[in-house]
mmCIF file of C-alpha atoms in Angstrom:
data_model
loop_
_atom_site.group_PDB
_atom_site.id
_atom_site.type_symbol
_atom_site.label_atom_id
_atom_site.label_comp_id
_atom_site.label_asym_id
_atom_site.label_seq_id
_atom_site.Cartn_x
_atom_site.Cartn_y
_atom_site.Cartn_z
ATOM 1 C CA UNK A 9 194.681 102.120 39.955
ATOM 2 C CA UNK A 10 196.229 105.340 39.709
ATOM 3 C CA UNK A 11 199.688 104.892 39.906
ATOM 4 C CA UNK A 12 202.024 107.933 40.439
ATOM 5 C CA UNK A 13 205.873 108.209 39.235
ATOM 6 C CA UNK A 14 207.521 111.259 39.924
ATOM 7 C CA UNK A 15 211.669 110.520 38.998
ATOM 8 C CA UNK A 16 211.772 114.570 37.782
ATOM 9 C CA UNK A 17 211.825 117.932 38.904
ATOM 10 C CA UNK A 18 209.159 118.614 35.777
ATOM 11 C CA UNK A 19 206.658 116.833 37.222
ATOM 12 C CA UNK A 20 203.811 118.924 37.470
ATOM 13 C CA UNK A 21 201.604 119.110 41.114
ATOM 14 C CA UNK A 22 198.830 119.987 38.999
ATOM 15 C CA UNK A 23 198.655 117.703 37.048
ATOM 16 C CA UNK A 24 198.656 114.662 39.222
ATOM 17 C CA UNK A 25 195.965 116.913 40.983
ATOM 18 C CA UNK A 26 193.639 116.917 38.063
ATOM 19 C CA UNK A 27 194.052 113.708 37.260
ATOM 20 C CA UNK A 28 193.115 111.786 40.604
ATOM 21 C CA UNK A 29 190.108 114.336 40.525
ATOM 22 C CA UNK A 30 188.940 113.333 37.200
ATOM 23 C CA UNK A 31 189.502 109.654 38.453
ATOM 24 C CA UNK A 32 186.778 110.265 41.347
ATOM 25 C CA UNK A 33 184.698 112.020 39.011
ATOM 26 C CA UNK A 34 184.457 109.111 36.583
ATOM 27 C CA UNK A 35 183.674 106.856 39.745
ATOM 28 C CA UNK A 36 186.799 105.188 40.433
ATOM 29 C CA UNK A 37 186.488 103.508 43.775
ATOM 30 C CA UNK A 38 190.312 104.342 44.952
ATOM 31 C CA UNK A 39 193.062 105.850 44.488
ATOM 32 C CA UNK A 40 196.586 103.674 44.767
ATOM 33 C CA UNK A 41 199.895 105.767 45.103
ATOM 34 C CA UNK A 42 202.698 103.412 43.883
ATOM 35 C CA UNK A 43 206.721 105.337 43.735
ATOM 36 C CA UNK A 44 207.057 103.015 41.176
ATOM 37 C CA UNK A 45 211.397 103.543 39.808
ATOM 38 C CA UNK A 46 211.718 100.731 37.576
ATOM 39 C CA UNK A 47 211.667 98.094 39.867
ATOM 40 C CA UNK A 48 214.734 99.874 41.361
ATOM 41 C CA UNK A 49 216.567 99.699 37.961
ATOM 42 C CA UNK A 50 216.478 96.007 38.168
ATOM 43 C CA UNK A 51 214.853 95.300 34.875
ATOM 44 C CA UNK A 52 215.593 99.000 33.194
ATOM 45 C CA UNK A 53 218.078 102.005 33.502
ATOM 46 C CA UNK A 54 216.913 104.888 34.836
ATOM 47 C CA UNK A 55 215.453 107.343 33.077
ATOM 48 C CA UNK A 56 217.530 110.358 31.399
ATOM 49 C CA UNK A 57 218.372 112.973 34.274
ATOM 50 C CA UNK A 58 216.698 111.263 36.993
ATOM 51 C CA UNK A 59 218.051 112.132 40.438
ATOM 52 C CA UNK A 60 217.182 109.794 42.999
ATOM 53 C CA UNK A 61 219.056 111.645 45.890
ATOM 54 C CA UNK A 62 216.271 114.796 45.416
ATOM 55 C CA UNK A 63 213.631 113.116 44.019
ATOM 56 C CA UNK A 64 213.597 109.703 45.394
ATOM 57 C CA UNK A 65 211.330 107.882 47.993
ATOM 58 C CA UNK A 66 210.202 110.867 50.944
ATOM 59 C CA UNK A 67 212.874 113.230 49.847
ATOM 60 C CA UNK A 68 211.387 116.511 49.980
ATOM 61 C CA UNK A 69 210.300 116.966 46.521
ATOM 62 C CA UNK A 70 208.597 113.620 47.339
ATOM 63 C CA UNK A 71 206.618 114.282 49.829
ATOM 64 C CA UNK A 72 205.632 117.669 47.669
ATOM 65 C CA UNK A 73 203.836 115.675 45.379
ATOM 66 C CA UNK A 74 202.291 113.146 48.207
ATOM 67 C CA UNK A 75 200.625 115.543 50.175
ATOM 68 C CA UNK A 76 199.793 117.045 47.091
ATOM 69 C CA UNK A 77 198.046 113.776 46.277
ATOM 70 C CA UNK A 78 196.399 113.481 49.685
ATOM 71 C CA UNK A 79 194.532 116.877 49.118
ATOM 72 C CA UNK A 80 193.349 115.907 46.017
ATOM 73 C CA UNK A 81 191.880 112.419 46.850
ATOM 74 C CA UNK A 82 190.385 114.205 49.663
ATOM 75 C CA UNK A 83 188.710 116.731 47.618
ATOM 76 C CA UNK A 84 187.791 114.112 44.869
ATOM 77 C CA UNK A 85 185.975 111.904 48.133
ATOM 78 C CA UNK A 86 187.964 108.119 47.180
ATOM 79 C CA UNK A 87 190.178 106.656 49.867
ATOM 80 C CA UNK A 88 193.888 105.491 48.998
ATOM 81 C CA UNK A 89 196.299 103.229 49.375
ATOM 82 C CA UNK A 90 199.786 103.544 49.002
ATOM 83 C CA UNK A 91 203.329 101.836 49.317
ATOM 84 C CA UNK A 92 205.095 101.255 52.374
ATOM 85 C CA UNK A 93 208.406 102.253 50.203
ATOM 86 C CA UNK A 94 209.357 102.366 47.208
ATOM 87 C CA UNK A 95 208.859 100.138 44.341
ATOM 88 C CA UNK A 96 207.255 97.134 45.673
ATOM 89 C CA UNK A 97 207.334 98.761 49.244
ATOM 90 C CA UNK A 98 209.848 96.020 51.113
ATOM 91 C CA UNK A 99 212.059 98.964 53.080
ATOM 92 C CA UNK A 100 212.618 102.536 53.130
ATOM 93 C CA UNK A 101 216.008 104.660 52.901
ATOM 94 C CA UNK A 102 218.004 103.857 56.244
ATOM 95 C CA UNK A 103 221.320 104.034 57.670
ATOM 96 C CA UNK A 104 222.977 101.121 56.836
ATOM 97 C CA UNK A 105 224.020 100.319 60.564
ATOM 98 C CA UNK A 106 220.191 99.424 61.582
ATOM 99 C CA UNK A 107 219.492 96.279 62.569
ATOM 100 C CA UNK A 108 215.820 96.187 60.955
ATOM 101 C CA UNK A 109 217.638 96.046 57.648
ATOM 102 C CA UNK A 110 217.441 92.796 56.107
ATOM 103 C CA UNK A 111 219.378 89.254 56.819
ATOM 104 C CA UNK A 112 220.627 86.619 54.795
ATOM 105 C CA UNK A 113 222.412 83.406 55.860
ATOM 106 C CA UNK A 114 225.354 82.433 53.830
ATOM 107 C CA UNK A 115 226.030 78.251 53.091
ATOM 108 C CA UNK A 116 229.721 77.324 52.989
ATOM 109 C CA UNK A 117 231.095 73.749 52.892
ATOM 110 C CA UNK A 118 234.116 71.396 52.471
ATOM 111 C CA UNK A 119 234.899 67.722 51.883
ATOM 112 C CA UNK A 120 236.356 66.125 55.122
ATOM 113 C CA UNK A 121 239.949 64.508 54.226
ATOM 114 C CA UNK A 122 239.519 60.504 54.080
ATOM 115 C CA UNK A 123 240.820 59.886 57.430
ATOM 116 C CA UNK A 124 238.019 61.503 58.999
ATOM 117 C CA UNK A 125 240.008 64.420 60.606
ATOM 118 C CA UNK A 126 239.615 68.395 59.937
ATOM 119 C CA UNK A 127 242.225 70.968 61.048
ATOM 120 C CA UNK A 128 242.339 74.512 59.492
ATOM 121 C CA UNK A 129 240.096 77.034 58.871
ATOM 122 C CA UNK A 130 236.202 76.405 58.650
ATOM 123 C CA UNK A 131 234.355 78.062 54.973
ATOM 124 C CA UNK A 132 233.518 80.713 54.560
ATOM 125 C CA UNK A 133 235.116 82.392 57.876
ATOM 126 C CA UNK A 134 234.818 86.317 58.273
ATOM 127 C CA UNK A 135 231.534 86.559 56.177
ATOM 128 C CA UNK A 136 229.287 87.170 58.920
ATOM 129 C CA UNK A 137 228.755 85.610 62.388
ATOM 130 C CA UNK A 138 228.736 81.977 62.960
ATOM 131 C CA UNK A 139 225.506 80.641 63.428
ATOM 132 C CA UNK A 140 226.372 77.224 62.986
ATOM 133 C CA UNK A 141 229.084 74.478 62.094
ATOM 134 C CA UNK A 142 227.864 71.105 61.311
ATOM 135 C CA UNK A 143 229.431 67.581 60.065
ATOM 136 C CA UNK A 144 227.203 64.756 58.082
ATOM 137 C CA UNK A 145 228.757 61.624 56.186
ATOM 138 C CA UNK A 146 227.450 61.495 52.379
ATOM 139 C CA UNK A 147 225.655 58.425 50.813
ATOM 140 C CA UNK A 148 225.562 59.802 47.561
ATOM 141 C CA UNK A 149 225.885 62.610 44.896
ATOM 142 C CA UNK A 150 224.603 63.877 41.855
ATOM 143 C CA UNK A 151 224.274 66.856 39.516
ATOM 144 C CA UNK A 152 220.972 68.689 39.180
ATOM 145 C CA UNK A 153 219.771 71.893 36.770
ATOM 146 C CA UNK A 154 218.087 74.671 37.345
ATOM 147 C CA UNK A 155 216.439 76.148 33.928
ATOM 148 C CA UNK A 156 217.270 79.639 32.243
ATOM 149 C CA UNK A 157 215.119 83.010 32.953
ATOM 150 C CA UNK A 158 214.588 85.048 29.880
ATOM 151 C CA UNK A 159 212.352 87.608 32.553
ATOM 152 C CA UNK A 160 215.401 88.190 34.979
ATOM 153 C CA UNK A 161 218.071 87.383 32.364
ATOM 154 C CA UNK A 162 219.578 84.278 33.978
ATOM 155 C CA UNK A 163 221.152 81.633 33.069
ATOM 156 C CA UNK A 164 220.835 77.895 33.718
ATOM 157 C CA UNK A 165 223.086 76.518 36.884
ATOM 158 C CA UNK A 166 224.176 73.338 37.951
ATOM 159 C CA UNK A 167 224.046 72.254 41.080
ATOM 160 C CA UNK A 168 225.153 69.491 43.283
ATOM 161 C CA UNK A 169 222.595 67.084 45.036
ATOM 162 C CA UNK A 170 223.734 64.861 48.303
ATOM 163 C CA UNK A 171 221.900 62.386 50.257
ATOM 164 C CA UNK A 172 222.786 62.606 53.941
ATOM 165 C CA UNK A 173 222.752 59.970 56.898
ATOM 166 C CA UNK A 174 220.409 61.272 58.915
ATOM 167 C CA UNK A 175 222.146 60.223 62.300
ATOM 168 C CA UNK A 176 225.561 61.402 61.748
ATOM 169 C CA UNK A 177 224.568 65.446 61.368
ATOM 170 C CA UNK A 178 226.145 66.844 64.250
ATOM 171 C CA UNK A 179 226.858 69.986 65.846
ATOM 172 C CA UNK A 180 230.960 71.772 66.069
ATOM 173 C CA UNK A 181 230.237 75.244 66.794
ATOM 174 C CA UNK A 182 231.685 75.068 70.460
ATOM 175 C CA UNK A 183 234.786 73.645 68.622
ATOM 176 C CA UNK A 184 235.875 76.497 66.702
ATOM 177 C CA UNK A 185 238.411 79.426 67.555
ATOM 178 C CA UNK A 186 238.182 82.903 67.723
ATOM 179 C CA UNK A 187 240.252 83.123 64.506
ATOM 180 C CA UNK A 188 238.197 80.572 62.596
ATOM 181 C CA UNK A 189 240.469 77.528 63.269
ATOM 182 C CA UNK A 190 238.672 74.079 64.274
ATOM 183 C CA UNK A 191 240.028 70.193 64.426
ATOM 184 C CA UNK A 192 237.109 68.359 63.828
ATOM 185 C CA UNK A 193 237.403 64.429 64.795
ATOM 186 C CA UNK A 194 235.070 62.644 62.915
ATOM 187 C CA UNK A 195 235.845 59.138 63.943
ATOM 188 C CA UNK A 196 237.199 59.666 67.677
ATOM 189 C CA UNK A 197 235.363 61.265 70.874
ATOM 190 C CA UNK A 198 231.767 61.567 69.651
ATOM 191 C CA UNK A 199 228.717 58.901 69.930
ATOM 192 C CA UNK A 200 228.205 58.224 66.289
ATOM 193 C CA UNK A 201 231.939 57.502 65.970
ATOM 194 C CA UNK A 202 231.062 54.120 64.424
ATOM 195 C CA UNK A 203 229.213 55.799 61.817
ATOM 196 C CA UNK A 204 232.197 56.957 60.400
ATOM 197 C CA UNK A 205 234.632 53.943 60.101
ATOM 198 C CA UNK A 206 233.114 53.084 56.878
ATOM 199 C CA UNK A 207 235.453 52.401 54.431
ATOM 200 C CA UNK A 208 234.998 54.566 51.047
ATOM 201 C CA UNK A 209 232.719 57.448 53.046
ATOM 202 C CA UNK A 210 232.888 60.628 52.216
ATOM 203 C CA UNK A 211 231.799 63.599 55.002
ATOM 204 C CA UNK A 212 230.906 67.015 54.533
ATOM 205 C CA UNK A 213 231.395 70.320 57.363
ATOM 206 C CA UNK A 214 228.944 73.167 56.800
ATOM 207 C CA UNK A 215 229.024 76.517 57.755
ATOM 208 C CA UNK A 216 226.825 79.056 58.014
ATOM 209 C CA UNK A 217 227.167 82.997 58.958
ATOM 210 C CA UNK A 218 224.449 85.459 58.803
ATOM 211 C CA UNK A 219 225.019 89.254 57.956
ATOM 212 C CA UNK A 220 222.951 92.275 56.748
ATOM 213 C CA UNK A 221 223.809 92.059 53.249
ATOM 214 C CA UNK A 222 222.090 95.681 52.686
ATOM 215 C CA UNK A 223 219.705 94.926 49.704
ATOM 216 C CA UNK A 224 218.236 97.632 48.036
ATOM 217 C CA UNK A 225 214.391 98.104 47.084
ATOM 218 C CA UNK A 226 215.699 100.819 45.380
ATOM 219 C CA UNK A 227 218.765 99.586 43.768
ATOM 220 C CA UNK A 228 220.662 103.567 43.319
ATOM 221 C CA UNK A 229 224.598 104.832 44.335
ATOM 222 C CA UNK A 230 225.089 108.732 44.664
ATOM 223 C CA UNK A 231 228.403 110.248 45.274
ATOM 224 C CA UNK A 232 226.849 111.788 47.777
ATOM 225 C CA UNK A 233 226.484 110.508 51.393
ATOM 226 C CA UNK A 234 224.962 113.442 53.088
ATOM 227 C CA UNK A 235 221.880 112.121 54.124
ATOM 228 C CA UNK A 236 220.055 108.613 54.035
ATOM 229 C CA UNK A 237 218.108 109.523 50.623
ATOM 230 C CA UNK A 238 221.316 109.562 49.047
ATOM 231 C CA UNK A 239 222.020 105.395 48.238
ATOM 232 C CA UNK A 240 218.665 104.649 47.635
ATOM 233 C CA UNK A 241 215.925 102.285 49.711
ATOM 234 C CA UNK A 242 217.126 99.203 51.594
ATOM 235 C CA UNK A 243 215.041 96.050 52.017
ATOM 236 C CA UNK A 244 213.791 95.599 55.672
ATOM 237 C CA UNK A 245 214.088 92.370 57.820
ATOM 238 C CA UNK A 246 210.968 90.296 57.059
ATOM 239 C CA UNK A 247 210.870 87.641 59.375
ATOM 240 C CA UNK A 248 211.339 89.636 63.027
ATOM 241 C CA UNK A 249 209.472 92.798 64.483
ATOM 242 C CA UNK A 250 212.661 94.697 63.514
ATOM 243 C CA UNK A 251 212.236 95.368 59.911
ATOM 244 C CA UNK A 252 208.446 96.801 60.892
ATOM 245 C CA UNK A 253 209.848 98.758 63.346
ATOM 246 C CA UNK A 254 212.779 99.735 60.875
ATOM 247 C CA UNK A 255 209.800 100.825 58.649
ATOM 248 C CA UNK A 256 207.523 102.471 61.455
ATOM 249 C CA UNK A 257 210.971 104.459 62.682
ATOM 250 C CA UNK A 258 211.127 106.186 59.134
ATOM 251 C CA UNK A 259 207.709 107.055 58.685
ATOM 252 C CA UNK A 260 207.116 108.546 61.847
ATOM 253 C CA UNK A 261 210.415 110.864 61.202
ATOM 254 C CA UNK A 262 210.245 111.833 58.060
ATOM 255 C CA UNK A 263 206.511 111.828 56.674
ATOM 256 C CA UNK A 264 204.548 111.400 59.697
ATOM 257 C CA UNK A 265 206.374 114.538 61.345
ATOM 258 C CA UNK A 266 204.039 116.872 58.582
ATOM 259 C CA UNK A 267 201.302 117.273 60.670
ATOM 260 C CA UNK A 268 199.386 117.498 57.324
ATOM 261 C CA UNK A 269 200.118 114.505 56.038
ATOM 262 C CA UNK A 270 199.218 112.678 59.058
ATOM 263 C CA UNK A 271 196.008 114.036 59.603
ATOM 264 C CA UNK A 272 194.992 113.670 55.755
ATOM 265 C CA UNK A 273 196.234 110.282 55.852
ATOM 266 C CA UNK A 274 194.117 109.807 58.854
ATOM 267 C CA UNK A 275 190.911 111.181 57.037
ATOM 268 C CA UNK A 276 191.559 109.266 53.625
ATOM 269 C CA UNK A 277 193.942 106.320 53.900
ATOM 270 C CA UNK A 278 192.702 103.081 53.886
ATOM 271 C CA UNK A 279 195.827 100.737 53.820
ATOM 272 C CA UNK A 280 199.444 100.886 53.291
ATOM 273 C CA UNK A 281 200.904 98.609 51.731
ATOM 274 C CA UNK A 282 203.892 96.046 50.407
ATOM 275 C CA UNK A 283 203.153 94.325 46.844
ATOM 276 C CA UNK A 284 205.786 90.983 47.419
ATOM 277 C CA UNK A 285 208.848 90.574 48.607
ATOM 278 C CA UNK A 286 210.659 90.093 45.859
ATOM 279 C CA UNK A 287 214.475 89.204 48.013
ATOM 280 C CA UNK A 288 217.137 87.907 46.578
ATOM 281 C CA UNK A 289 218.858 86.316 49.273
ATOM 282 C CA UNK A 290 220.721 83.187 49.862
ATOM 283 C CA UNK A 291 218.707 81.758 52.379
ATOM 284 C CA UNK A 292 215.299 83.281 54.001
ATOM 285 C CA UNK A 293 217.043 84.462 57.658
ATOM 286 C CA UNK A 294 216.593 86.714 60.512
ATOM 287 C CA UNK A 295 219.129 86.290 63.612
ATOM 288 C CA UNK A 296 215.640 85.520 65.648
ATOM 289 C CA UNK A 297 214.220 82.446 63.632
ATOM 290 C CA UNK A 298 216.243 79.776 65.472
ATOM 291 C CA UNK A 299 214.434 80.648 68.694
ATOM 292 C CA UNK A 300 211.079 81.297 67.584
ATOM 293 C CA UNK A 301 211.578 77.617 65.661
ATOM 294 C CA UNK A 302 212.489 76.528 68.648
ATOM 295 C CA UNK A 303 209.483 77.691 70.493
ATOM 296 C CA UNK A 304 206.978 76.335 67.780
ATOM 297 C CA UNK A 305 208.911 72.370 67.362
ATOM 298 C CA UNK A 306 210.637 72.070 70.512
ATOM 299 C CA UNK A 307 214.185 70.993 69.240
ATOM 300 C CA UNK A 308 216.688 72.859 67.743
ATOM 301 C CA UNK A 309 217.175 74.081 64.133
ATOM 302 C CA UNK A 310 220.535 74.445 63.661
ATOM 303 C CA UNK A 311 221.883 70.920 62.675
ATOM 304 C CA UNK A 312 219.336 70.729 60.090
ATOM 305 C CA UNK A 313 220.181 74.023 58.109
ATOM 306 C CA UNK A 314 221.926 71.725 55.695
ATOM 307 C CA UNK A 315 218.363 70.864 54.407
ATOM 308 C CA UNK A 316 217.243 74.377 54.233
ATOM 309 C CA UNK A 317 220.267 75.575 51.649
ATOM 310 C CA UNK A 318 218.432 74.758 48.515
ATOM 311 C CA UNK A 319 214.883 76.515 47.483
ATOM 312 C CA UNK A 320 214.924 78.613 50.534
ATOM 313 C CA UNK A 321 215.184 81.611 49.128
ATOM 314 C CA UNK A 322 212.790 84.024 46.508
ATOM 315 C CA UNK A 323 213.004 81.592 43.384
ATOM 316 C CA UNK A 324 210.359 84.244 41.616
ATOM 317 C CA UNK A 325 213.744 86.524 41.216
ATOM 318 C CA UNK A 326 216.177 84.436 41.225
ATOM 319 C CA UNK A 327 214.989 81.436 39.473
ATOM 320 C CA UNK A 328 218.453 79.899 38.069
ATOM 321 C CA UNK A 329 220.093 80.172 42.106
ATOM 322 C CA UNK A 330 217.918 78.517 44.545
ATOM 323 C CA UNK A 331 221.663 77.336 45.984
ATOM 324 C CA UNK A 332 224.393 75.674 44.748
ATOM 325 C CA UNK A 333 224.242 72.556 46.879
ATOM 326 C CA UNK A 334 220.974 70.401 47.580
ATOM 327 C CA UNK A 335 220.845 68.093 50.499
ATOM 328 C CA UNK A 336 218.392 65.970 51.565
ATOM 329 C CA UNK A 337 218.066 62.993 54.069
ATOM 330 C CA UNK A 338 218.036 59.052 53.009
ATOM 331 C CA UNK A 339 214.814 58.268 54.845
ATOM 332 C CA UNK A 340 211.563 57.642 53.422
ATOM 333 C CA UNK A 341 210.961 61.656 53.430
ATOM 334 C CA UNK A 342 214.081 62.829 52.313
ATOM 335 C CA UNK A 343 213.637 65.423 55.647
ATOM 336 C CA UNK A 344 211.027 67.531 53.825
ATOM 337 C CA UNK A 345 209.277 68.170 57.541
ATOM 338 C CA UNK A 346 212.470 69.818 58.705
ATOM 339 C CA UNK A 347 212.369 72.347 55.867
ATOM 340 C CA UNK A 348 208.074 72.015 56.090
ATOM 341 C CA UNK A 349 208.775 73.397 59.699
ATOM 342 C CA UNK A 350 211.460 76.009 59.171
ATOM 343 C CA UNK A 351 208.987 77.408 56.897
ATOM 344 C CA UNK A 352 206.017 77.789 59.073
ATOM 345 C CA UNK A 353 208.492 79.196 61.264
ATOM 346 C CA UNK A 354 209.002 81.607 58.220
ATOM 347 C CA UNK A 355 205.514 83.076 58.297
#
């Protein structure tokens, strides 16, 4: 692999010429173009006078040096690959009002007073829209820990575990006001009712809003906001058509547009590319998965997300939060084909 990094006006076209020439010459089977910027300063600080803005991901000066590239893996008689965006290649520079940018799906909860009876405000309200607001009664609770990261420099977190009743998850969302307000009967007006005269139980609500939460493949700020090359590269939606489309809209407008490019890509690309995902996120989302779930189980998904708030997310980069809150069901399967079937929905 011949991996290209061009942060700096002194990089020299030449150069990066000569050298994916002398790769071919030597017999290299490909050629692999990587904008590789410190895994978007993630894991490093950028390097001294680096200007993202003018130098970043298809700027200009970027595409300079890519068709640059193109000519001289065409001359040199490899093929190439190359990223889809920058870094690992999960999005592209974007404005940040497009809805192929990515999703997450935030978890919010509260203990239900003893007597069975919420009135107020639900969690969390004003993060994002409601997807969801749902009620179970607790058996039991524990702490768990996740361990430290010395790769991502994380510590180790505590979390809480409960074991639901599997019958008594139920559904509010038609309940609550525009302004976030709810009163939330636990023991009155519903079927399970007897499920919750107990004595000593203890019942949870959830609530969960998605939102665009405009993650960055490349992680930069300008002071600048002139044009979309100026904040970086935003991570696309993953789990509908819209983040490929997101990532098709770009190309087509701002590298496909050189008529060059396109017809050298034509003649000597091979495959473009994403290397992971890599998404920190709080839970995997896209505002389409409850329907395609749907489709592929035949019964809803929504009273269930309480199972999918723990380990649902990219645990590679974010090892010490996979949630804060782990619930599971008190049947023989703790509900593991729930979350086994939101993630085939997933991929």
């Amino acid at each position: 692999m011949l991996g290209i990094f061009i942060p700096l006006e002194r990089v020299d076209i030449e150069t990066v010429q000569s050298d994916i020439e002398a790769a071919g010459a030597l017999g290299a089977g490909a050629v692999e173009f990587l904008p590789l910027y410190y895994y978007g300063e993630s894991l490093a600080g950028p390097p001294e006078g680096a200007d993202w803005a003018t130098y970043g991901f298809e700027t200009p000066a970027f595409r300079k040096v890519f068709k640059a590239s193109l000519q001289a893996v065409k001359k040199a008689g490899v093929p190439v690959d190359f990223a889809l965006g920058a870094n690992q290649g999960q999005g592209v520079p974007a404005e940040t009002t497009d809805p192929g940018l990515h999703w997450d799906l935030a978890p919010y909860h509260l203990e239900v007073p003893e007597n069975g009876s919420y009135s107020g405000q639900i969690p969390g309200w004003g993060t994002g829209k409601l997807v969801v607001l749902v009620s179970a009664r607790v058996i039991s609770s524990s702490q768990i820990k996740t361990p430290a990261s010395s790769t991502f420099s994380t510590s180790a977190h505590n979390a809480t575990q409960l074991v639901l009743q599997g019958d008594t998850l139920i559904e509010h969302t038609n309940k609550v006001n525009a302004d976030g307000t709810v009163f939330v009967s636990l023991r009155n007006g519903t079927a399970n009712a007897n499920k919750y005269i107990r004595s000593n139980s203890q019942h949870y609500l959830f609530a969960y809003y998605q939102y665009q939460d405009l993650a960055k493949n490349l992680d930069i700020e300008s002071n600048t906001t002139g044009t979309i090359f100026d904040n970086g590269s935003y991570t696309v939606d993953h789990y509908s058509a819209r983040g490929a489309e997101a990532t098709k809209g770009f190309w087509e407008t701002y590298i496909l547009n050189d008529i060059e490019i396109r017809s050298l890509l034509t003649e000597v690309g091979t495959y473009g590319w994403e290397d992971s995902l890599e998404i920190k996120s709080n839970i995997s989302w896209s505002p389409s998965l409850p329907e395609r779930f749907e489709k592929m189980h035949g019964y809803r998904l929504h009273k269930y997300l309480p199972l999918l708030m723990y380990e649902n997310n990219y645990p590679v980069v974010q090892p010490s939060y996979p949630g804060s809150i782990k619930c599971a069901l008190e049947e023989q399967h703790h509900g593991n084909g729930f979350v086994n079937d939101f993630r085939a929905a997933l991929s």
